């Protein structure tokens, strides 16, 4: 059984590979980003199961899932994450992921999940999918859209409009419009002040 693990965190990737390599009948390949995973799928695919880290370079959220499903000729592709919320997990499963695996999953459960998904079943840990998420939303955050929050994060990190546009795959003019809206919503005179307000409020 051929398994592909793609994760940009070397320790996580090596640990998962080590667990699975000890299992009889499993042949493990690994990649550090989506581009590397895509290359392996093109050269060595289809794999019986592909595990993709949700936030690694090149994934672009669930866009990577859709591309990987095509590259793997419809064979199972699952999402692996240490940070994604239950909403993301539900969206991934609804989008046809073979499963959603939190990185906190015990080794025995991981092996069970891998065999389960490779057999064509959909897997998600019951505890993760049913436990209540404590959501505390900052009052400022409630004023902003998800995209505005992403642009604001870029401002806080000191990036230019051009850099933010490249990171978020937007036009620079769109970022400028978002910055203008942010300044109005945060009652800030300029982008620097908007970033300071966000930083002082503990948004990032």
CSV table of N, CA and C in Angstrom, one decimal, residues 140 143-145 148 152 155 176-191 193-195 197:
chain,number,residue,atom,x,y,z
A,140,UNK,N,-13.4,44.2,18.0
A,140,UNK,CA,-12.8,44.8,16.8
A,140,UNK,C,-12.9,43.8,15.7
A,143,UNK,N,-16.1,43.5,13.6
A,143,UNK,CA,-16.4,44.6,12.6
A,143,UNK,C,-15.8,44.2,11.3
A,144,UNK,N,-14.9,43.3,11.3
A,144,UNK,CA,-14.1,43.1,10.0
A,144,UNK,C,-14.4,41.7,9.4
A,145,UNK,N,-14.3,41.7,8.0
A,145,UNK,CA,-14.5,40.5,7.3
A,145,UNK,C,-13.2,39.7,7.4
A,148,UNK,N,-10.5,41.2,5.4
A,148,UNK,CA,-9.9,42.4,6.0
A,148,UNK,C,-9.0,42.0,7.2
A,152,UNK,N,-5.2,43.1,7.5
A,152,UNK,CA,-4.7,43.8,8.7
A,152,UNK,C,-3.5,43.1,9.3
A,155,UNK,N,-0.6,44.2,7.6
A,155,UNK,CA,-0.2,45.5,8.0
A,155,UNK,C,0.6,45.5,9.3
A,176,UNK,N,-5.4,47.9,-1.5
A,176,UNK,CA,-5.6,49.4,-1.2
A,176,UNK,C,-7.0,49.7,-0.7
A,177,UNK,N,-8.0,49.1,-1.4
A,177,UNK,CA,-9.4,49.3,-1.0
A,177,UNK,C,-9.6,48.8,0.4
A,178,UNK,N,-9.1,47.6,0.7
A,178,UNK,CA,-9.2,46.9,2.0
A,178,UNK,C,-8.6,47.8,3.1
A,179,UNK,N,-7.4,48.4,2.8
A,179,UNK,CA,-6.7,49.2,3.8
A,179,UNK,C,-7.6,50.4,4.1
A,180,UNK,N,-8.2,51.0,3.0
A,180,UNK,CA,-9.0,52.2,3.2
A,180,UNK,C,-10.2,51.9,4.1
A,181,UNK,N,-10.8,50.7,3.8
A,181,UNK,CA,-12.0,50.3,4.6
A,181,UNK,C,-11.6,50.0,6.1
A,182,UNK,N,-10.4,49.4,6.2
A,182,UNK,CA,-9.9,49.1,7.6
A,182,UNK,C,-9.7,50.4,8.4
A,183,UNK,N,-9.1,51.4,7.8
A,183,UNK,CA,-8.9,52.6,8.4
A,183,UNK,C,-10.2,53.3,8.9
A,184,UNK,N,-11.2,53.2,8.0
A,184,UNK,CA,-12.5,53.7,8.4
A,184,UNK,C,-13.1,53.0,9.5
A,185,UNK,N,-13.1,51.6,9.4
A,185,UNK,CA,-13.7,50.8,10.5
A,185,UNK,C,-13.0,50.9,11.8
A,186,UNK,N,-11.7,51.0,11.8
A,186,UNK,CA,-10.9,51.1,13.0
A,186,UNK,C,-10.7,52.5,13.5
A,187,UNK,N,-11.3,53.5,12.8
A,187,UNK,CA,-11.1,54.9,13.1
A,187,UNK,C,-9.6,55.3,13.2
A,188,UNK,N,-8.9,54.8,12.1
A,188,UNK,CA,-7.5,55.1,12.1
A,188,UNK,C,-7.2,56.1,11.0
A,189,UNK,N,-6.2,57.0,11.2
A,189,UNK,CA,-5.9,58.0,10.2
A,189,UNK,C,-5.1,57.4,9.0
A,190,UNK,N,-4.3,56.3,9.3
A,190,UNK,CA,-3.5,55.7,8.2
A,190,UNK,C,-3.2,54.3,8.5
A,191,UNK,N,-2.5,53.6,7.6
A,191,UNK,CA,-2.3,52.2,7.8
A,191,UNK,C,-1.4,51.9,9.0
A,193,UNK,N,-1.4,53.5,11.8
A,193,UNK,CA,-2.3,53.7,13.0
A,193,UNK,C,-3.2,52.4,13.1
A,194,UNK,N,-3.7,52.0,12.0
A,194,UNK,CA,-4.5,50.8,11.9
A,194,UNK,C,-3.8,49.6,12.5
A,195,UNK,N,-2.5,49.4,12.1
A,195,UNK,CA,-1.7,48.3,12.6
A,195,UNK,C,-1.5,48.4,14.1
A,197,UNK,N,-3.4,50.0,16.3
A,197,UNK,CA,-4.7,49.7,17.0
A,197,UNK,C,-4.9,48.2,17.1
